[in-house]
Coordinates of C-alpha atoms in Angstrom, one line a residue:
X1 CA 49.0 47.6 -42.2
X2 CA 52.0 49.2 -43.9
X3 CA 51.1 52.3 -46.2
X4 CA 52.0 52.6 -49.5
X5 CA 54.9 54.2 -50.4
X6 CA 57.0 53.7 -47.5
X7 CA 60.9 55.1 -47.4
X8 CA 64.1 53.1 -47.3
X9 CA 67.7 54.6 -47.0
X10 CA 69.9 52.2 -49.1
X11 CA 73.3 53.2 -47.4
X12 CA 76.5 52.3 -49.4
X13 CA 79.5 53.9 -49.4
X14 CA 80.4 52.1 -53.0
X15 CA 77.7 53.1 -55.6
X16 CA 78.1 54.0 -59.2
X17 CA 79.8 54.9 -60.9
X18 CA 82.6 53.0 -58.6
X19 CA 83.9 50.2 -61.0
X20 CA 83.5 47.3 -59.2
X21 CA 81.0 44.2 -58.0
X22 CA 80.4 45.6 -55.0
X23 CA 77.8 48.1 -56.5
X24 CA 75.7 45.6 -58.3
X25 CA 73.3 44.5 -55.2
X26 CA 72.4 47.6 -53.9
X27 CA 71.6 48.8 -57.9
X28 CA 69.8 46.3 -58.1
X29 CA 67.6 46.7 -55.0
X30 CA 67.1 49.7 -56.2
X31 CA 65.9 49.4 -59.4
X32 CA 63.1 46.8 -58.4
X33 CA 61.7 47.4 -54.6
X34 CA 59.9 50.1 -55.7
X35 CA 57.8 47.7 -57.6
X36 CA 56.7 46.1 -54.3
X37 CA 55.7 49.7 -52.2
X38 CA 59.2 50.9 -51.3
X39 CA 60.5 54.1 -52.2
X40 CA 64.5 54.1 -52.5
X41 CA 66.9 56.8 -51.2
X42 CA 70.6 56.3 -51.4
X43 CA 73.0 57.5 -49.5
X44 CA 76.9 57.5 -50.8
X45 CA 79.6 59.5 -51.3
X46 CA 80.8 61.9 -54.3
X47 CA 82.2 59.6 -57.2
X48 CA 86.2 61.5 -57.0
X49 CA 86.5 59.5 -53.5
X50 CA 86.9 56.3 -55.6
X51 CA 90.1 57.9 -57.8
X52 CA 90.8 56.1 -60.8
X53 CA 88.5 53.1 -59.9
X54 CA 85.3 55.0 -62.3
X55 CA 84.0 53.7 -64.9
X56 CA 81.1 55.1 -67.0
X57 CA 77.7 53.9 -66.4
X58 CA 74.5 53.6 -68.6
X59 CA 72.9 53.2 -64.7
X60 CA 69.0 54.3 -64.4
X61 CA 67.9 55.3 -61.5
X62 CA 66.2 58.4 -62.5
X63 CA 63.2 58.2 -59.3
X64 CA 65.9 57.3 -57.4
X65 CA 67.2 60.3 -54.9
X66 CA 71.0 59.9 -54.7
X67 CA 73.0 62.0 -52.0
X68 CA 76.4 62.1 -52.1
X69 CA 78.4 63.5 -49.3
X70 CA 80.7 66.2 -51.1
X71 CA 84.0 66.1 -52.1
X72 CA 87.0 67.6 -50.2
X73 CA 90.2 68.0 -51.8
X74 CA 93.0 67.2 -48.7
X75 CA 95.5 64.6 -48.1
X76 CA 94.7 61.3 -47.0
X77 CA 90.8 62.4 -48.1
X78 CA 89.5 59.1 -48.9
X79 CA 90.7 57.7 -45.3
X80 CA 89.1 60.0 -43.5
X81 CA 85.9 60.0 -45.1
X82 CA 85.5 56.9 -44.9
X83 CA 86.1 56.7 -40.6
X84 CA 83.6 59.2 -41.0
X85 CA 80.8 57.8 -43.3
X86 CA 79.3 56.8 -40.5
X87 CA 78.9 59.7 -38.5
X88 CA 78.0 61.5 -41.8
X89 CA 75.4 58.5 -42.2
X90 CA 73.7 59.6 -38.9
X91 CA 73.4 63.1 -39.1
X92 CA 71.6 62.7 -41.9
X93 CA 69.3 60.0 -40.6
X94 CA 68.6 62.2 -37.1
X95 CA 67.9 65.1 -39.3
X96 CA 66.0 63.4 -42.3
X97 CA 64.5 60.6 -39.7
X98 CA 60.8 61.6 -40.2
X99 CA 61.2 60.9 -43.8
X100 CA 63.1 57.6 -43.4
X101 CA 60.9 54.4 -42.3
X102 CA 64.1 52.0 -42.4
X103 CA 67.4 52.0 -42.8
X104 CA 69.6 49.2 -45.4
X105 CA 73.1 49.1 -44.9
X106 CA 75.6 47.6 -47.6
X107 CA 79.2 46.0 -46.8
X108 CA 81.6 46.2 -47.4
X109 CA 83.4 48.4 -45.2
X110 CA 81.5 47.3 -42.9
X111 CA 81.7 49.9 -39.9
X112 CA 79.4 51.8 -40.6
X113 CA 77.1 48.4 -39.4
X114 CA 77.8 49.8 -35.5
X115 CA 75.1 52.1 -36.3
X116 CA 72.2 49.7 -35.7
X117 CA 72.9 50.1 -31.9
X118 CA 72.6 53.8 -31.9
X119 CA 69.6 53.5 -34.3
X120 CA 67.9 51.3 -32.4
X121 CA 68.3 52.7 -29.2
X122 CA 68.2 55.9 -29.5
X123 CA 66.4 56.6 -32.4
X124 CA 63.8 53.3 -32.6
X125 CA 64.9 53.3 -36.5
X126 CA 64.9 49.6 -37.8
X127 CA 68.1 48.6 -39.6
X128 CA 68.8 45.8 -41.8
X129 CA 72.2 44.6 -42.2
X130 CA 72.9 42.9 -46.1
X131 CA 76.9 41.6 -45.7
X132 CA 77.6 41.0 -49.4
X133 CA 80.9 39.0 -48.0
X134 CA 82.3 38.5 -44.3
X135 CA 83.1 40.7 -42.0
X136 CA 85.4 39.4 -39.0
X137 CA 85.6 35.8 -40.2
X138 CA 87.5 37.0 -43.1
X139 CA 90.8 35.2 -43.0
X140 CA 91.7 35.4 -46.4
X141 CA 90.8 34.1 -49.7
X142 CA 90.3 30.0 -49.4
X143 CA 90.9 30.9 -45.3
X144 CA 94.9 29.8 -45.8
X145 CA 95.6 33.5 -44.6
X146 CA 97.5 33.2 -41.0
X147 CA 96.6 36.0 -39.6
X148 CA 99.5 38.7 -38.0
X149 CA 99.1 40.0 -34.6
X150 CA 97.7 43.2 -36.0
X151 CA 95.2 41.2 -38.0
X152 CA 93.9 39.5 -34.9
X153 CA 94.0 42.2 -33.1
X154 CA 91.3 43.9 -36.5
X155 CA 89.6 40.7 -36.3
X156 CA 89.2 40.5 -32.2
X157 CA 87.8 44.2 -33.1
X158 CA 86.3 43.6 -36.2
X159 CA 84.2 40.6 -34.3
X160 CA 83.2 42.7 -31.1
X161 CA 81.7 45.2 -33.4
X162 CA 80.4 43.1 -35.4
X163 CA 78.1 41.1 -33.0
X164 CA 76.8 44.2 -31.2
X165 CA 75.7 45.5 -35.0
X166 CA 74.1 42.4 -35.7
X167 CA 72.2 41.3 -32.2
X168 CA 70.8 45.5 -32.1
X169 CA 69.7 45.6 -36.3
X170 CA 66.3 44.3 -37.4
X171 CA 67.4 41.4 -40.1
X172 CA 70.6 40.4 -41.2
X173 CA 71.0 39.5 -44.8
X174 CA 73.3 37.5 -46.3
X175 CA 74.4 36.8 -50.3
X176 CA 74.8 33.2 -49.8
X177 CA 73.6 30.4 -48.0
X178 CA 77.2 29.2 -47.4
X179 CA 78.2 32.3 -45.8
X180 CA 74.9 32.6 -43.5
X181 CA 76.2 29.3 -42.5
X182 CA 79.6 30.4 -41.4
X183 CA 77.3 33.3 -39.5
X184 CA 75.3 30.7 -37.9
X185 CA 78.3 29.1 -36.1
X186 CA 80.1 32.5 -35.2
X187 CA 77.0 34.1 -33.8
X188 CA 74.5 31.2 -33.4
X189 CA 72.4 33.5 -30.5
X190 CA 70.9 35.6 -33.2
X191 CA 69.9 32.9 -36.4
X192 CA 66.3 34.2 -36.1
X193 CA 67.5 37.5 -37.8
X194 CA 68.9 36.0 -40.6
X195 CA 68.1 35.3 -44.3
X196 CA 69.9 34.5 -47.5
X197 CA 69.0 36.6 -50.4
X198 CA 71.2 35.7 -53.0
X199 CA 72.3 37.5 -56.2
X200 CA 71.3 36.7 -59.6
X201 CA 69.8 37.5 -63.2
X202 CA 68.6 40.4 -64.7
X203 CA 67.0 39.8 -68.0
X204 CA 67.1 43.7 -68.4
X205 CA 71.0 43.5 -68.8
X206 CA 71.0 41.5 -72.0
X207 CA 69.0 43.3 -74.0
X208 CA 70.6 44.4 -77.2
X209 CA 74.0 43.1 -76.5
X210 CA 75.5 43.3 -79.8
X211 CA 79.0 40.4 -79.1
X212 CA 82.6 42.0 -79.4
X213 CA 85.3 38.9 -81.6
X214 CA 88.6 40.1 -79.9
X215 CA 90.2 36.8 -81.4
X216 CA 90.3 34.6 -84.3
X217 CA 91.0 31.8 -82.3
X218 CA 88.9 30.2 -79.7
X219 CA 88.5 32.4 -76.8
X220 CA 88.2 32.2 -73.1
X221 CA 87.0 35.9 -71.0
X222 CA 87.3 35.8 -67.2
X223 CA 85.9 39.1 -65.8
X224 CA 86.8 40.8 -62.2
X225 CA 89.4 39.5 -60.0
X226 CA 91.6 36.2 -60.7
X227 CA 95.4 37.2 -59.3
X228 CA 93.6 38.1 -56.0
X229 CA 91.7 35.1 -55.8
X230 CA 93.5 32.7 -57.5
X231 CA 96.8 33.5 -57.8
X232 CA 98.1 29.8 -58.7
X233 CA 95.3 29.1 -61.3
X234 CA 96.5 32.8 -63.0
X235 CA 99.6 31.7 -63.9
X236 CA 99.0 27.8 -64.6
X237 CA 96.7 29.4 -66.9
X238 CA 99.3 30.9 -68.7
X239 CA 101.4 27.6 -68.7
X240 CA 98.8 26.2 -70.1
X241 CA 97.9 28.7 -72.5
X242 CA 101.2 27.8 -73.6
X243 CA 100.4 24.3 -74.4
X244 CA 97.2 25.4 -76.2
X245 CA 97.8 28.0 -78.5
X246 CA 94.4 27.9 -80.4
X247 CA 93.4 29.2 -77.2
X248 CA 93.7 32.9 -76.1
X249 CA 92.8 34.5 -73.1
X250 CA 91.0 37.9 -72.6
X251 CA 91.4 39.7 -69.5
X252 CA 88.5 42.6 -68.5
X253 CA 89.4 43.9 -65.0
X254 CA 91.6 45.5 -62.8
X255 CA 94.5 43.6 -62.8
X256 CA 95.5 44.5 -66.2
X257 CA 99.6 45.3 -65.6
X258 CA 99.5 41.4 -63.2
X259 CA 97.8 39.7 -66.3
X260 CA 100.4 41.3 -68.7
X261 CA 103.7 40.5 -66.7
X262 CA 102.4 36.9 -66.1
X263 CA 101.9 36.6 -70.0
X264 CA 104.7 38.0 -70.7
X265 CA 106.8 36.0 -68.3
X266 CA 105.2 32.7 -70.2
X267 CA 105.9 33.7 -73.0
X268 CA 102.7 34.1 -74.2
X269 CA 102.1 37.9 -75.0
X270 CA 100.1 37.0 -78.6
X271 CA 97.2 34.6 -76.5
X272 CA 96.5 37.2 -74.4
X273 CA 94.2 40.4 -74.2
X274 CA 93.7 42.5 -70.8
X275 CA 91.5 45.4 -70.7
X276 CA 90.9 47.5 -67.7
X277 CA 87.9 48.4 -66.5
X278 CA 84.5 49.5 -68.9
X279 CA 81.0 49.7 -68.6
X280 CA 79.0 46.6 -67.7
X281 CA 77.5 46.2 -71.2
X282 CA 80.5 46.5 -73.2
X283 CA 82.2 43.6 -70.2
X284 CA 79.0 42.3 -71.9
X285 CA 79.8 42.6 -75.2
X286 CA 82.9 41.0 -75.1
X287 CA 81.5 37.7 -72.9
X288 CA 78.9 37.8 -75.6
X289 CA 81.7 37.6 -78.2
X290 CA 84.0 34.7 -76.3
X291 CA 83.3 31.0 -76.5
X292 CA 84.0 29.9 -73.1
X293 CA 83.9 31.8 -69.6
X294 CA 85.7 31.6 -66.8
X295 CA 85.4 32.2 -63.4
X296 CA 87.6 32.9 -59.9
X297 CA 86.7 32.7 -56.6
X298 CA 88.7 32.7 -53.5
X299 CA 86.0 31.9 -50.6
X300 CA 83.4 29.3 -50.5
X301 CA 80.5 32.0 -49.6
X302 CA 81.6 34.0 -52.6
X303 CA 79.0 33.5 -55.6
X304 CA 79.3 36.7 -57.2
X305 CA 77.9 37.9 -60.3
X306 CA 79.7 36.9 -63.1
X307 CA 78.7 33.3 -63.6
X308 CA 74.7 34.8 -64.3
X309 CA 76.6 37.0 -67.2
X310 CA 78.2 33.7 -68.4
X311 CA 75.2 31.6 -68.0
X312 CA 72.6 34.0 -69.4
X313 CA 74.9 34.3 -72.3
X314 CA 75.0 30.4 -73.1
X315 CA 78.8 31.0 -72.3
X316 CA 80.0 26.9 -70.7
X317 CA 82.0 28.2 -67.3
X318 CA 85.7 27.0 -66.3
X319 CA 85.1 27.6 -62.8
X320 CA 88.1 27.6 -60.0
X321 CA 86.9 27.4 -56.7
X322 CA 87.2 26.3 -53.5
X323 CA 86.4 22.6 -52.3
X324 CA 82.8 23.0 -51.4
X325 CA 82.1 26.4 -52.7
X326 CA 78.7 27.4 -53.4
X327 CA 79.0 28.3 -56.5
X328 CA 80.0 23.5 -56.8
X329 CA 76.7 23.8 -54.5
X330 CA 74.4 25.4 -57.2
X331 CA 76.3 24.8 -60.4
X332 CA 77.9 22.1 -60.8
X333 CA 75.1 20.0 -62.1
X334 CA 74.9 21.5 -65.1
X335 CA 76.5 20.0 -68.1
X336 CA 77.6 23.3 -69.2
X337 CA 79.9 24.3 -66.2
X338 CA 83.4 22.6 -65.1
X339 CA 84.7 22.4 -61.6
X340 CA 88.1 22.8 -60.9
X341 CA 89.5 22.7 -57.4
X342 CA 93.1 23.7 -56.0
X343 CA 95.8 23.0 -56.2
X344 CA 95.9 24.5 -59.4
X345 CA 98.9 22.8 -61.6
X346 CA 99.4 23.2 -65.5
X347 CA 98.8 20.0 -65.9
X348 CA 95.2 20.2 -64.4
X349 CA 94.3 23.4 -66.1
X350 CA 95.5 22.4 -69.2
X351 CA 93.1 19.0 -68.6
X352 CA 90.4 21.3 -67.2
X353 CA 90.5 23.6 -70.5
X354 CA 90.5 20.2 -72.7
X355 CA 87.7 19.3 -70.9
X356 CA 86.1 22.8 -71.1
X357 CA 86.5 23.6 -74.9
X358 CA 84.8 19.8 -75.3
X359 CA 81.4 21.2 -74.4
X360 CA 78.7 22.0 -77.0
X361 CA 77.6 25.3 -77.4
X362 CA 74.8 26.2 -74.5
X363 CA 71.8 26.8 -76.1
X364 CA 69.0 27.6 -72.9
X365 CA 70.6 28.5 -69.4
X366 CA 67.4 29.8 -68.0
X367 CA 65.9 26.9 -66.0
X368 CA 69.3 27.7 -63.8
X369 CA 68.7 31.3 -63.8
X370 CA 65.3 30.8 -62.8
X371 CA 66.1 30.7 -58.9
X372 CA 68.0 33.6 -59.0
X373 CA 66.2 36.6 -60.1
X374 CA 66.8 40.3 -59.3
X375 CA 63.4 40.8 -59.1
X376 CA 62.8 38.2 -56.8
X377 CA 65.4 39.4 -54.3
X378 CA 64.3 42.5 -54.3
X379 CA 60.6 41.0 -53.2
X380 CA 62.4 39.4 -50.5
X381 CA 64.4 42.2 -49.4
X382 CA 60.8 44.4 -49.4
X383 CA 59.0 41.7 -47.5
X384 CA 62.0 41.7 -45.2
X385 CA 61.1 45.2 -44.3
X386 CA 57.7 44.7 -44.6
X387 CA 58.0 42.5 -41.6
X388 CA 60.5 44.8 -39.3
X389 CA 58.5 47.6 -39.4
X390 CA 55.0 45.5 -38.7
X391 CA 56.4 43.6 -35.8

């Protein structure tokens, strides 16, 4: 029987107060397995290593040890720490190891994965693996990238490691059911090890959020990444923006100077707003404050988070995504969110927005949200470990 109070080390070499997605999950888990026996430890590095890519955070993690390897002022710093996170990662573990009943790694990077060999082996410390997005079958968003014969060289690399990290770790988690699919095909010997444990809703984040007007007129709010993702849907957007000027577009994300040039170079500057990067409840605010989301993903596995902002905040979703993406999968049965595929043309944005604005205001999202709860995932993830160290 497993005692009460047993130890994970949540390794992550993004946590906050990193602006960015990929901190989210691994909060997340640690906010809620301690409800279900597990005591969280997180292992990370000192916030400076992620430059200007901070943001502040109203995070709570206050039972929550956090180590953070230090910071060292030197050129090319952040490279080298990171080749080295995960030697860092197992000095601690070897010294620490009596304390640490299993070991949870986060991707991306993903390197630091290799470790599951030496923990295994050496060290009989279970490891699960949780790869937020794709490691070696990366080929680019919506898989048109042609890889260079440096990139399959990486990927020959990035594949070899990656199969002896997954057939010597415990479990194998993945975000989606789409990309533990693609997993499946690429490394079919070890399927037993695997599970989906998607993303989801926190009820927790939308307390109090007070909405932010940043427009009179009616307003759409994409947050994150769209250039990177979409880059054709960015500036058909603006075309269309163009041919819709009650519309106007705000931008929260890191791709403020791309928004404003492509704006610009439209033409339209005055339906525009792009804000750089801020703290998750005042992102809130703002969706809060818009009439319509919307939302950019380049691969099929990729859900994200942003559509459970959008939905929990009765926001009806332009989504662009790839042909049989699982975000079509889960979503697009719902009356509230709109489906558009590539290739993106002004024309079809312009219809897709038409068709968008068109919807009623969304009064109850939560029989959608229902299936994807935080709190939930984190019971998975805890029986997950419940089960390595029993077997």
């Amino acid at each position: 029987m497993m005692r009460d109070g047993k130890s994970v080390l949540l390794v992550s070499y993004y946590f906050p107060p990193y602006a960015g997605v990929s901190t989210v999950r691994v909060t997340k888990h640690c906010k809620y397995v301690p409800r279900f026996g597990w005591k969280p430890k997180v292992f990370t590095v000192d916030e400076r290593y992620y430059k200007n890519r901070v943001v502040s955070s109203a995070l709570k993690l206050k039972q929550t040890p956090i180590i953070r390897i230090p910071y060292f002022d030197f050129p090319f710093n952040v490279l080298l720490i990171k080749l080295l996170f995960p030697f860092v990662v197992l000095a601690y573990v070897i010294k620490h190891r009596s304390e640490i009943d299993i070991v949870y790694f986060s991707g991306s990077p993903f390197h630091p994965f290799i470790l599951s060999v030496v923990l295994n082996v050496f060290l009989k410390k279970p490891t699960v693996l949780d790869f937020r997005d794709s490691w070696s079958n990366n080929h680019g968003f919506d898989g048109n990238k042609v890889p260079s014969l440096f990139g399959k060289i990486k990927q020959w690399i990035a594949e070899k490691l990656e199969r002896y990290s997954i057939k010597f770790a415990s479990s194998v988690i993945y975000s989606t059911p789409v990309l533990q699919k693609e997993y499946e095909v690429l490394h079919p010997e070890f399927i037993s090890k695997y599970k989906t444990i998607p993303n989801g809703y926190d009820p927790d984040d939308f307390i109090g959020i007070k909405p932010i007007k940043a427009s009179d007129k009616v307003t759409l709010v994409l947050a994150g990444q769209f250039n990177l993702y979409t880059p054709t849907a960015m500036n058909s957007l603006m075309g269309a923006l163009k041919e819709l000027p009650r519309l106007h577009f705000i931008y929260i994300g890191n791709e403020v100077d791309v928004i404003r040039k492509a704006a610009k170079l439209h033409a339209v500057e005055y339906s525009v707003t792009a804000f750089g990067y801020m703290p998750y409840e005042k992102v809130l605010r703002y969706i809060a404050g818009a009439d319509y989301g919307l939302l950019s993903s380049g691969l099929k596995n990729g859900m994200g988070t942003k559509i459970f902002d959008y939905l929990a905040l009765s926001k009806a979703t332009l989504c662009f995504v790839p042909e049989g993406s699982v975000i079509t999968q889960e979503f697009s049965d719902l009356d509230s969110v709109v489906i558009s595929n590539p290739p993106y043309t002004v024309p079809l944005l312009k219809e897709k927005l038409l068709e968008l604005i068109e919807k009623e205001k969304v009064l109850d999202q939560q029989g959608a949200l229902n299936s994807f709860s935080r709190v939930a995932a984190a019971e998975e993830l805890s029986f997950v470990f419940n089960k390595v160290i029993e077997s």
